[in-house]
Coordinates of C-alpha atoms in Angstrom, one line a residue:
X578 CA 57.1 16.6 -25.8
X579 CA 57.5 17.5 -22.1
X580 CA 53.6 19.8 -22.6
X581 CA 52.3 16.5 -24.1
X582 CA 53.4 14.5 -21.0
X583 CA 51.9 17.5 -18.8
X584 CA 49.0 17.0 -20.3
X585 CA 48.6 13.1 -20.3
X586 CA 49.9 13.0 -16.6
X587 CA 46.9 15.5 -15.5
X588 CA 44.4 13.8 -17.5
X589 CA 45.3 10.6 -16.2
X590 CA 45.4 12.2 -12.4
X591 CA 41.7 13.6 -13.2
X592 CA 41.0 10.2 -14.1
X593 CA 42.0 8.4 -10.8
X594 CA 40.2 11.3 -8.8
X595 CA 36.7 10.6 -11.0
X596 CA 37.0 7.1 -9.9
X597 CA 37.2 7.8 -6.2
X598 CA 34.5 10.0 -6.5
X599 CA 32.6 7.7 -8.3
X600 CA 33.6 4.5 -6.1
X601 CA 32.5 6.9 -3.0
X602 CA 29.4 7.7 -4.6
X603 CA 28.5 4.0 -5.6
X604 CA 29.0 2.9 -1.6
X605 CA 26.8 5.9 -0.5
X606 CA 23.6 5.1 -2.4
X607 CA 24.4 1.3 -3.2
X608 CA 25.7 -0.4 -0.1
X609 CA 26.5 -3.7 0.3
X610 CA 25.9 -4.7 3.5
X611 CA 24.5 -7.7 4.6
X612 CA 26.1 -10.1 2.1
X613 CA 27.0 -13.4 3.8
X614 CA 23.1 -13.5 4.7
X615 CA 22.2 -12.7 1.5
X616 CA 24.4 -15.0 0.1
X617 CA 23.8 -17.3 2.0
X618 CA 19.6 -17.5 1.9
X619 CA 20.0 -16.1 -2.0
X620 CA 22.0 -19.4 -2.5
X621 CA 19.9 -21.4 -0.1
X622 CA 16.4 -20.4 -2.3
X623 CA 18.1 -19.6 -5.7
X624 CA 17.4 -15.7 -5.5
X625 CA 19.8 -13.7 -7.4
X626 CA 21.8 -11.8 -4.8
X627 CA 22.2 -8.5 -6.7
X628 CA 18.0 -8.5 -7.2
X629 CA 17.9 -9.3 -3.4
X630 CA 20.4 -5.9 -2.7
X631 CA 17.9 -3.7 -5.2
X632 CA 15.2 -4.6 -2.9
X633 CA 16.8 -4.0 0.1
X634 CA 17.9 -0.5 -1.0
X635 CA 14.8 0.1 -2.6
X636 CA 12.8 -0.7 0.1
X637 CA 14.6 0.1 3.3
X638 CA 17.9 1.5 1.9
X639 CA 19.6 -0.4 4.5
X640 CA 17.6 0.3 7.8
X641 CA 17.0 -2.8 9.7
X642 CA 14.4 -1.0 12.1
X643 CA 12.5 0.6 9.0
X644 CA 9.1 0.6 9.4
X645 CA 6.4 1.8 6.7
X646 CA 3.2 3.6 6.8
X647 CA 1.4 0.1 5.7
X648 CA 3.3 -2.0 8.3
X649 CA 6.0 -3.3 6.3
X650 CA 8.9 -4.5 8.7
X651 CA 12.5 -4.2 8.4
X652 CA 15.3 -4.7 5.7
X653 CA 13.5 -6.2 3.5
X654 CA 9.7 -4.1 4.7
X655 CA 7.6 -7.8 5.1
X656 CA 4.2 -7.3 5.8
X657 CA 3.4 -9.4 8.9
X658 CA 1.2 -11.3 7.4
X659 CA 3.8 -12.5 4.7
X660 CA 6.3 -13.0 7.1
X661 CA 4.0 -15.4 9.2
X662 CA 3.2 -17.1 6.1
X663 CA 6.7 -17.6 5.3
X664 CA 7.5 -18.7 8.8
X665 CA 4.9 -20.9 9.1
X666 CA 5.9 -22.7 5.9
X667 CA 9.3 -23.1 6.7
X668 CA 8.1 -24.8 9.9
X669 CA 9.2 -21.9 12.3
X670 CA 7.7 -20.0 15.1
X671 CA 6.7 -16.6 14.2
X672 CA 7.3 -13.3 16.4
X673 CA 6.8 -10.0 14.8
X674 CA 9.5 -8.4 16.6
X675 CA 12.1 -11.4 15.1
X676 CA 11.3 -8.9 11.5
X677 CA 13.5 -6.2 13.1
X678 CA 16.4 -9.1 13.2
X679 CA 18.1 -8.5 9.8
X680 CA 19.1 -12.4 9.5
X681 CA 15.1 -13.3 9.8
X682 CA 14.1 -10.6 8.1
X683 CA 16.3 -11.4 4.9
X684 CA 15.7 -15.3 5.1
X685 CA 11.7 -14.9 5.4
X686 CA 12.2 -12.0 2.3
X687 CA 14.5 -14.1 0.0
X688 CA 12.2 -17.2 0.5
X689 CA 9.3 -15.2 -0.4
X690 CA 11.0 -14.0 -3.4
X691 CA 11.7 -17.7 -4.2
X692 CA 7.6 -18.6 -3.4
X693 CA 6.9 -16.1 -5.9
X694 CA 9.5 -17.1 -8.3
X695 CA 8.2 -20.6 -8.5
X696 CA 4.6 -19.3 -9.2
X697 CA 5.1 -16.6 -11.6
X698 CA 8.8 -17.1 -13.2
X699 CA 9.3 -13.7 -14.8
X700 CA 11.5 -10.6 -12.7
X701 CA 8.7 -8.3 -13.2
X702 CA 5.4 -10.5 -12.0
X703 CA 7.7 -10.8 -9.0
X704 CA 8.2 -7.3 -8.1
X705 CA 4.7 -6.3 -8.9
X706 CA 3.3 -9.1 -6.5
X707 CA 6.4 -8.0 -4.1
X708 CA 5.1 -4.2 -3.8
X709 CA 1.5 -4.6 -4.6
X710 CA 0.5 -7.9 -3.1
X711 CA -0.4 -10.6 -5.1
X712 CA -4.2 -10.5 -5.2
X713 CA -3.8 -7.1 -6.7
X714 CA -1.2 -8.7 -8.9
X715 CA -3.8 -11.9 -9.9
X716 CA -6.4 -8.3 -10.8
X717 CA -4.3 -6.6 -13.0
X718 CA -3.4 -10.0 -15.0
X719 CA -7.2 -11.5 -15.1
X720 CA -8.3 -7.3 -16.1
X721 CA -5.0 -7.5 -19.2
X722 CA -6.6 -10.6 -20.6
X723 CA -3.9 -13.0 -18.7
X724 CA -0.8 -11.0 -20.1
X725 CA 1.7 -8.6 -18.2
X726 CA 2.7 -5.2 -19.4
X727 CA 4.5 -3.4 -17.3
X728 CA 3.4 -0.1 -19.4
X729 CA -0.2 -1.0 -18.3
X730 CA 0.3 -0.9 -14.9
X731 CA -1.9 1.7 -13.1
X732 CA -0.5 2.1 -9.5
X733 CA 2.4 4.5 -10.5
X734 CA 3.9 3.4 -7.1
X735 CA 4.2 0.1 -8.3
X736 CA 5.6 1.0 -12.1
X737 CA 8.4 3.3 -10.6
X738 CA 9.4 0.7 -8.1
X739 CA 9.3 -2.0 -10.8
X740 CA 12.1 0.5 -13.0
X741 CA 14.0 1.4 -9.3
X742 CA 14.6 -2.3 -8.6
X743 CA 15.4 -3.0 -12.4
X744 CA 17.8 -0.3 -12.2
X745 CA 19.5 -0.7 -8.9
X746 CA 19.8 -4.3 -9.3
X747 CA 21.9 -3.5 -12.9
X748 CA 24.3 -1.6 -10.1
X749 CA 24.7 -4.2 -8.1
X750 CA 25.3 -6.9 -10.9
X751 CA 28.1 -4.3 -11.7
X752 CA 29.6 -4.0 -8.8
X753 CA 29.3 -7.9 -7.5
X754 CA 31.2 -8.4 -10.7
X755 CA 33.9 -5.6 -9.4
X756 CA 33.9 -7.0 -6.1
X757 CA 34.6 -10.8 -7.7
X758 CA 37.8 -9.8 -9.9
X759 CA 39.6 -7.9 -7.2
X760 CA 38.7 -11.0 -5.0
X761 CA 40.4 -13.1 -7.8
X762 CA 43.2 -10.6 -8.5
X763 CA 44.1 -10.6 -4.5
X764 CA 43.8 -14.1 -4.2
X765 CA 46.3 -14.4 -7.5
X766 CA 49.2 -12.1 -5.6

């Protein structure tokens, strides 16, 4: 009896150690920071807040001062030209340097998100119009007879980023979820 409680005791104890690994590892290559602006703009223009974290991580992995060989800007790596766009339609001034600010650079990247959402409905379409730009997007629909297939998609850049987004953002609904019942269970006590 005592062997079988040994036993139980230390599998139990290598349990609690796997989930602080784990919970370590999830915070290292799935941060969450950020969140009252993304909550706040993903709320504001309906954007799921666990697709705008995938981005983020997928595109930047956090670094507000990112910067890519194309000239994408910031959390969220806006191309100028978007970002003026976006600024311009909101009604707002536009200074490329304001892209380095992570508040104007998530707000001008969630309501781009929501601009695309509102023309082309689907998570995918999105992301490819996201990476790829959406006259390259428009292409690849008017050459697949007006039909997306991710499968058919010949910029492997934009197919892995497509599965990377897909995939992180499943993490983050996970752990949004996590983050929600211990809110709930703290604010039970």
């Amino acid at each position: 009896m005592k062997k079988n409680c040994r036993i139980v005791v230390w599998v139990l104890i290598g349990i609690v150690s796997g989930l602080a690994t784990l919970t370590a590892y999830v915070k290292l290559f799935f941060p969450v920071d950020y969140m009252p602006i993304i909550k706040k703009y993903g709320k504001e223009y309906e954007v799921d807040v666990s697709l705008v974290l995938a981005i983020i991580n997928t595109e930047s992995r956090f670094d507000k001062s990112a910067v890519s060989k194309k000239g994408a800007v910031g959390l969220m790596q806006l191309m100028p030209t978007t970002a003026e766009f976006v600024a311009s339609t909101l009604g707002e001034a536009f200074d490329k340097k304001s892209l380095f600010n992570e508040e104007t650079n998530i707000k001008y990247g969630i309501y781009y998100l929501h601009y695309l959402f509102c023309k082309y409905n689907e998570v995918n379409d999105v992301l490819f119009c996201y990476n790829a730009g959406e006259g390259v997007y428009l292409n690849f629909i008017n050459e697949n007879n007006g039909t997306f297939d991710k499968d058919k998609i010949e910029i492997k850049e934009t197919q892995n980023y497509i599965n990377k987004v897909n995939r992180d953002r499943q993490v983050y609904e996970y752990l949004i979820w996590q983050m929600y019942w211990k809110l709930s269970f703290v604010m039970l006590q």
